[in-house]
Short mmCIF file of C-alpha atoms in Angstrom, two decimals:
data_model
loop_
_atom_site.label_atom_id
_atom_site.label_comp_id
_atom_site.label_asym_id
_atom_site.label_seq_id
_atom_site.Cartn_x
_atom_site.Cartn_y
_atom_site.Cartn_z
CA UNK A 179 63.00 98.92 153.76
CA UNK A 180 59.06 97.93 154.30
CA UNK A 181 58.73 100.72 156.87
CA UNK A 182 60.78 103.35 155.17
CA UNK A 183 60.81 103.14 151.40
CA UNK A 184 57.72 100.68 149.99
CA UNK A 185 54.77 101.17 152.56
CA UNK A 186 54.86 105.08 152.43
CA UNK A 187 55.18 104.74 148.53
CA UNK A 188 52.05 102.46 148.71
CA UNK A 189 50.25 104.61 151.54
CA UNK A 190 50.53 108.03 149.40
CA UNK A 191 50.15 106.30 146.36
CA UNK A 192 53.60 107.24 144.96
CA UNK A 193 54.13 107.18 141.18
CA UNK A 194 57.08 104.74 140.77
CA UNK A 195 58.87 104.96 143.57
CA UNK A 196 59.54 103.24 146.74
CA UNK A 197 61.03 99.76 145.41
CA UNK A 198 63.82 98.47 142.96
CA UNK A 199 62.33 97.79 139.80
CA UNK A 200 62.35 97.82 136.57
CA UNK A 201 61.38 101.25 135.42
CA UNK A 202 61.42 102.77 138.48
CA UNK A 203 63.16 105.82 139.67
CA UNK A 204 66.37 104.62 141.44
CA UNK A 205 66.83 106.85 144.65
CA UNK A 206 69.42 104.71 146.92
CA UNK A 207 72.21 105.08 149.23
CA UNK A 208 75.05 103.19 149.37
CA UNK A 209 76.74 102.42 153.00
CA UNK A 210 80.16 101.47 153.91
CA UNK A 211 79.52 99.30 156.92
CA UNK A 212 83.22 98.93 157.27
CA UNK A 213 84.18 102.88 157.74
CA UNK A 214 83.98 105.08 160.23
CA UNK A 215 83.12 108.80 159.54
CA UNK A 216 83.09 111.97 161.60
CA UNK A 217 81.39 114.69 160.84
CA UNK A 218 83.79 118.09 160.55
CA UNK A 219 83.98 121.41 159.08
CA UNK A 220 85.64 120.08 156.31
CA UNK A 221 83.41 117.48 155.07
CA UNK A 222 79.90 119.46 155.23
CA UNK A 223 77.89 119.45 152.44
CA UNK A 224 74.64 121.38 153.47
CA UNK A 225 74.56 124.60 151.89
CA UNK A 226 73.94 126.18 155.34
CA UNK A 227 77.74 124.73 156.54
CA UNK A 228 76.87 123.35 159.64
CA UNK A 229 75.09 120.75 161.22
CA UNK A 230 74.33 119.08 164.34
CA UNK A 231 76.58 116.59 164.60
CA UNK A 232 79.64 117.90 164.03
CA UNK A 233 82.24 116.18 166.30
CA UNK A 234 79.72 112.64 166.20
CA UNK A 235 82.01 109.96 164.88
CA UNK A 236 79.37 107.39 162.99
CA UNK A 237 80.42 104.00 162.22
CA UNK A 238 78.93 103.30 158.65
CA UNK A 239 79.60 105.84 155.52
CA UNK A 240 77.98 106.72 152.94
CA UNK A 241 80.09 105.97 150.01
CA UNK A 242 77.37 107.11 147.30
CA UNK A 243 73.35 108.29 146.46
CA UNK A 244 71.70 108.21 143.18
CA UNK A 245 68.87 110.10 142.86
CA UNK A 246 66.22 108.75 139.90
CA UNK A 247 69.34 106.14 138.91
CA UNK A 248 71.75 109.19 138.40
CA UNK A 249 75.00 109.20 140.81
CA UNK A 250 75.13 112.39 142.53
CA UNK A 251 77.48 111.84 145.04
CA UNK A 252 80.68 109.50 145.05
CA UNK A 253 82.89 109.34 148.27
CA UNK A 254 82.89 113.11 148.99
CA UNK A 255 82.04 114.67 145.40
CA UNK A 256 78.88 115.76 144.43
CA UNK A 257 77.35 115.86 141.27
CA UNK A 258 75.85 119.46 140.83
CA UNK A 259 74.34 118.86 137.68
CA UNK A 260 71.68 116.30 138.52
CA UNK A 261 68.16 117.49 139.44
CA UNK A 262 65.58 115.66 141.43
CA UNK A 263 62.35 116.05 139.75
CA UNK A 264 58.91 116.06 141.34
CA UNK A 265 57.12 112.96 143.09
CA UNK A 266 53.42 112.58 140.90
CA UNK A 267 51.31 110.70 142.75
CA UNK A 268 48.54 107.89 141.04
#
């Protein structure tokens, strides 16, 4: 979390972002440590509808991601009407 979320968000200066706080924008992922996922046809989201890992069985999932503290994905659905919105810098 110090490596990947707060330092570059202190490094670049990143306008509320990078920690949970108060008033902050809430970008998280949630992980199932518990269940395994592999990646298939069936279950890609990218637009393009492939990826590189197809086949790869992981063993965490990602059960949801909120993007600025609104849930756009939940176990497998996505949320197509939240936007992400541009990072400002300070």
């Amino acid at each position: 979390v110090e490596k990947m979320a707060h330092m570059p968000a202190d490094l670049f200066h990143i306008d509320r972002r990078g920690y949970i706080r108060p008033g902050y924008y809430a970008d998280l992922v949630l992980v199932d440590p518990e269940k395994n996922w592999t990646v298939a046809p069936e279950n890609i989201v990218y637009k393009c509808g492939w990826v590189p890992f197809e086949g790869t069985t992981f063993h965490h999932s990602v059960s949801q991601t909120f993007v600025n503290g609104q849930l756009v994905y939940d176990n497998g659905v996505i949320n197509d009407e939240v936007r992400g919105m541009e990072v400002r810098y300070i």
